[in-house]
PDB file of C-alpha atoms in Angstrom:
ATOM      1  CA  MET A   1     338.336  86.412 149.427  1.00  0.00           C
ATOM      2  CA  ALA A   2     334.739  85.626 150.288  1.00  0.00           C
ATOM      3  CA  ILE A   3     335.074  82.152 151.812  1.00  0.00           C
ATOM      4  CA  LEU A   4     331.381  81.712 152.675  1.00  0.00           C
ATOM      5  CA  ILE A   5     330.283  82.633 149.165  1.00  0.00           C
ATOM      6  CA  SER A   6     332.949  80.377 147.649  1.00  0.00           C
ATOM      7  CA  VAL A   7     331.712  77.415 149.691  1.00  0.00           C
ATOM      8  CA  TRP A   8     328.113  78.257 148.786  1.00  0.00           C
ATOM      9  CA  GLY A   9     329.100  78.458 145.094  1.00  0.00           C
ATOM     10  CA  VAL A  10     330.737  75.032 145.220  1.00  0.00           C
ATOM     11  CA  ILE A  11     327.620  73.566 146.862  1.00  0.00           C
ATOM     12  CA  ILE A  12     325.354  75.202 144.261  1.00  0.00           C
ATOM     13  CA  SER A  13     327.570  73.819 141.481  1.00  0.00           C
ATOM     14  CA  CYS A  14     327.449  70.310 142.938  1.00  0.00           C
ATOM     15  CA  VAL A  15     323.670  70.430 143.274  1.00  0.00           C
ATOM     16  CA  GLY A  16     323.432  71.758 139.716  1.00  0.00           C
ATOM     17  CA  LEU A  17     325.609  68.924 138.451  1.00  0.00           C
ATOM     18  CA  PHE A  18     323.416  66.393 140.260  1.00  0.00           C
ATOM     19  CA  MET A  19     320.280  67.967 138.741  1.00  0.00           C
ATOM     20  CA  LEU A  20     321.868  67.916 135.295  1.00  0.00           C
ATOM     21  CA  LEU A  21     323.114  64.333 135.386  1.00  0.00           C
ATOM     22  CA  LYS A  22     320.374  62.652 137.436  1.00  0.00           C
ATOM     23  CA  PRO A  23     317.117  64.633 137.305  1.00  0.00           C
ATOM     24  CA  GLN A  24     315.057  61.644 138.468  1.00  0.00           C
ATOM     25  CA  GLY A  25     317.460  61.052 141.359  1.00  0.00           C
ATOM     26  CA  PHE A  26     317.156  64.720 142.325  1.00  0.00           C
ATOM     27  CA  ALA A  27     313.366  64.434 142.255  1.00  0.00           C
ATOM     28  CA  ASP A  28     313.546  61.331 144.443  1.00  0.00           C
ATOM     29  CA  VAL A  29     315.690  63.208 146.970  1.00  0.00           C
ATOM     30  CA  ILE A  30     313.162  66.066 147.089  1.00  0.00           C
ATOM     31  CA  VAL A  31     310.304  63.638 147.727  1.00  0.00           C
ATOM     32  CA  LEU A  32     312.273  61.696 150.334  1.00  0.00           C
ATOM     33  CA  PHE A  33     313.414  64.854 152.150  1.00  0.00           C
ATOM     34  CA  SER A  34     309.922  66.363 152.124  1.00  0.00           C
ATOM     35  CA  ARG A  35     308.656  63.357 154.061  1.00  0.00           C
ATOM     36  CA  GLN A  36     311.076  63.973 156.946  1.00  0.00           C
ATOM     37  CA  ARG A  37     309.653  65.429 160.123  1.00  0.00           C
ATOM     38  CA  TYR A  38     312.256  68.217 160.217  1.00  0.00           C
ATOM     39  CA  PHE A  39     311.847  69.209 156.540  1.00  0.00           C
ATOM     40  CA  HIS A  40     309.984  72.494 157.042  1.00  0.00           C
ATOM     41  CA  ALA A  41     312.212  73.764 159.853  1.00  0.00           C
ATOM     42  CA  VAL A  42     315.428  72.889 157.998  1.00  0.00           C
ATOM     43  CA  GLU A  43     314.206  74.669 154.880  1.00  0.00           C
ATOM     44  CA  ILE A  44     313.464  77.853 156.839  1.00  0.00           C
ATOM     45  CA  ILE A  45     316.605  77.817 158.989  1.00  0.00           C
ATOM     46  CA  SER A  46     318.917  77.002 156.079  1.00  0.00           C
ATOM     47  CA  ARG A  47     317.566  79.923 154.052  1.00  0.00           C
ATOM     48  CA  LEU A  48     318.076  82.286 156.980  1.00  0.00           C
ATOM     49  CA  MET A  49     321.616  81.028 157.589  1.00  0.00           C
ATOM     50  CA  ILE A  50     322.625  81.144 153.921  1.00  0.00           C
ATOM     51  CA  GLY A  51     321.092  84.603 153.566  1.00  0.00           C
ATOM     52  CA  ALA A  52     323.071  85.825 156.586  1.00  0.00           C
ATOM     53  CA  ALA A  53     326.288  84.302 155.224  1.00  0.00           C
ATOM     54  CA  LEU A  54     325.754  85.956 151.844  1.00  0.00           C
ATOM     55  CA  LEU A  55     325.113  89.328 153.473  1.00  0.00           C
ATOM     56  CA  LEU A  56     328.182  89.022 155.685  1.00  0.00           C
ATOM     57  CA  ASP A  57     330.468  88.136 152.791  1.00  0.00           C
ATOM     58  CA  ALA A  58     328.910  90.149 149.944  1.00  0.00           C
ATOM     59  CA  HIS A  59     331.281  93.097 150.341  1.00  0.00           C
ATOM     60  CA  ASN A  60     334.236  90.785 149.662  1.00  0.00           C
ATOM     61  CA  THR A  61     333.043  89.971 146.131  1.00  0.00           C
ATOM     62  CA  SER A  62     333.219  91.752 142.791  1.00  0.00           C
ATOM     63  CA  PHE A  63     329.411  92.047 142.748  1.00  0.00           C
ATOM     64  CA  PRO A  64     328.175  92.689 146.301  1.00  0.00           C
ATOM     65  CA  LEU A  65     324.750  93.903 145.177  1.00  0.00           C
ATOM     66  CA  VAL A  66     323.988  90.553 143.499  1.00  0.00           C
ATOM     67  CA  PHE A  67     324.656  88.649 146.711  1.00  0.00           C
ATOM     68  CA  GLU A  68     322.761  91.188 148.828  1.00  0.00           C
ATOM     69  CA  VAL A  69     319.709  90.777 146.575  1.00  0.00           C
ATOM     70  CA  ILE A  70     319.957  86.968 146.749  1.00  0.00           C
ATOM     71  CA  ALA A  71     320.308  87.133 150.533  1.00  0.00           C
ATOM     72  CA  ASN A  72     317.220  89.338 150.826  1.00  0.00           C
ATOM     73  CA  LEU A  73     315.269  86.982 148.558  1.00  0.00           C
ATOM     74  CA  LEU A  74     316.257  84.076 150.824  1.00  0.00           C
ATOM     75  CA  PHE A  75     315.005  86.025 153.854  1.00  0.00           C
ATOM     76  CA  ILE A  76     311.710  86.789 152.110  1.00  0.00           C
ATOM     77  CA  ILE A  77     311.272  83.137 151.105  1.00  0.00           C
ATOM     78  CA  ALA A  78     311.994  82.011 154.679  1.00  0.00           C
ATOM     79  CA  VAL A  79     309.290  84.339 156.017  1.00  0.00           C
ATOM     80  CA  PHE A  80     306.918  83.176 153.279  1.00  0.00           C
ATOM     81  CA  LEU A  81     307.547  79.541 154.266  1.00  0.00           C
ATOM     82  CA  VAL A  82     306.695  80.334 157.879  1.00  0.00           C
ATOM     83  CA  PHE A  83     303.306  81.646 156.805  1.00  0.00           C
ATOM     84  CA  MET A  84     302.834  78.922 154.182  1.00  0.00           C
ATOM     85  CA  THR A  85     302.784  76.282 156.950  1.00  0.00           C
ATOM     86  CA  GLU A  86     304.376  72.878 156.876  1.00  0.00           C
ATOM     87  CA  LYS A  87     301.358  71.186 155.285  1.00  0.00           C
ATOM     88  CA  TYR A  88     301.349  73.312 152.134  1.00  0.00           C
ATOM     89  CA  HIS A  89     305.136  73.417 151.914  1.00  0.00           C
ATOM     90  CA  LYS A  90     305.208  69.623 151.914  1.00  0.00           C
ATOM     91  CA  MET A  91     302.444  69.482 149.282  1.00  0.00           C
ATOM     92  CA  PHE A  92     304.420  71.863 147.065  1.00  0.00           C
ATOM     93  CA  ALA A  93     307.650  69.867 147.457  1.00  0.00           C
ATOM     94  CA  LEU A  94     305.880  66.619 146.589  1.00  0.00           C
ATOM     95  CA  TRP A  95     304.246  68.249 143.584  1.00  0.00           C
ATOM     96  CA  ALA A  96     307.575  69.699 142.378  1.00  0.00           C
ATOM     97  CA  GLY A  97     309.365  66.390 142.902  1.00  0.00           C
ATOM     98  CA  THR A  98     306.825  64.550 140.765  1.00  0.00           C
ATOM     99  CA  HIS A  99     305.780  67.084 138.115  1.00  0.00           C
ATOM    100  CA  CYS A 100     308.835  69.250 137.437  1.00  0.00           C
ATOM    101  CA  ILE A 101     311.415  66.617 136.547  1.00  0.00           C
ATOM    102  CA  SER A 102     311.745  67.960 132.999  1.00  0.00           C
ATOM    103  CA  TRP A 103     312.811  71.325 134.449  1.00  0.00           C
ATOM    104  CA  PHE A 104     315.659  69.908 136.543  1.00  0.00           C
ATOM    105  CA  ARG A 105     318.175  69.556 133.692  1.00  0.00           C
ATOM    106  CA  PRO A 106     317.934  73.196 132.536  1.00  0.00           C
ATOM    107  CA  ALA A 107     317.872  74.327 136.167  1.00  0.00           C
ATOM    108  CA  GLY A 108     320.943  72.193 136.793  1.00  0.00           C
ATOM    109  CA  VAL A 109     322.835  73.864 133.955  1.00  0.00           C
ATOM    110  CA  SER A 110     321.891  77.277 135.349  1.00  0.00           C
ATOM    111  CA  ALA A 111     322.876  76.296 138.901  1.00  0.00           C
ATOM    112  CA  LEU A 112     326.191  74.862 137.725  1.00  0.00           C
ATOM    113  CA  ILE A 113     327.066  78.020 135.798  1.00  0.00           C
ATOM    114  CA  PHE A 114     325.877  80.327 138.574  1.00  0.00           C
ATOM    115  CA  GLY A 115     327.753  78.373 141.240  1.00  0.00           C
ATOM    116  CA  LEU A 116     330.987  78.526 139.249  1.00  0.00           C
ATOM    117  CA  TRP A 117     330.435  82.252 138.683  1.00  0.00           C
ATOM    118  CA  ALA A 118     329.877  82.766 142.426  1.00  0.00           C
ATOM    119  CA  VAL A 119     333.181  81.050 143.172  1.00  0.00           C
ATOM    120  CA  TYR A 120     334.949  83.103 140.505  1.00  0.00           C
ATOM    121  CA  VAL A 121     333.677  86.486 141.725  1.00  0.00           C
ATOM    122  CA  SER A 122     334.358  85.575 145.343  1.00  0.00           C
ATOM    123  CA  ILE A 123     338.051  84.926 144.742  1.00  0.00           C
ATOM    124  CA  ASN A 124     338.748  87.950 142.489  1.00  0.00           C
TER     125      ASN A 124
END
């Protein structure tokens, strides 16, 4: 059983459910978090840690290649964020939190389904 991927799947499902049920609340959280001093560093470090966890546990799933690809995408995004700089990352987060609210419901459905799928393939 891939414990790290199962936990990650549950978290993704919970975030997806939040996006689905309260898209405005999700947008407010993005805006609030983007104003924190540690925002940029947490975004980079969390992507690196999640990517490492997915790589470490991918072989324990039914679809290791899927999780290896996601992990590598997280690593690429983390490097991109380093070069993007905190200023532009914050501007993007504020823009997304104010202009993309209509996208949060469909994204929430996708995240909920994907998170449940991740849990399923990590325990089989």
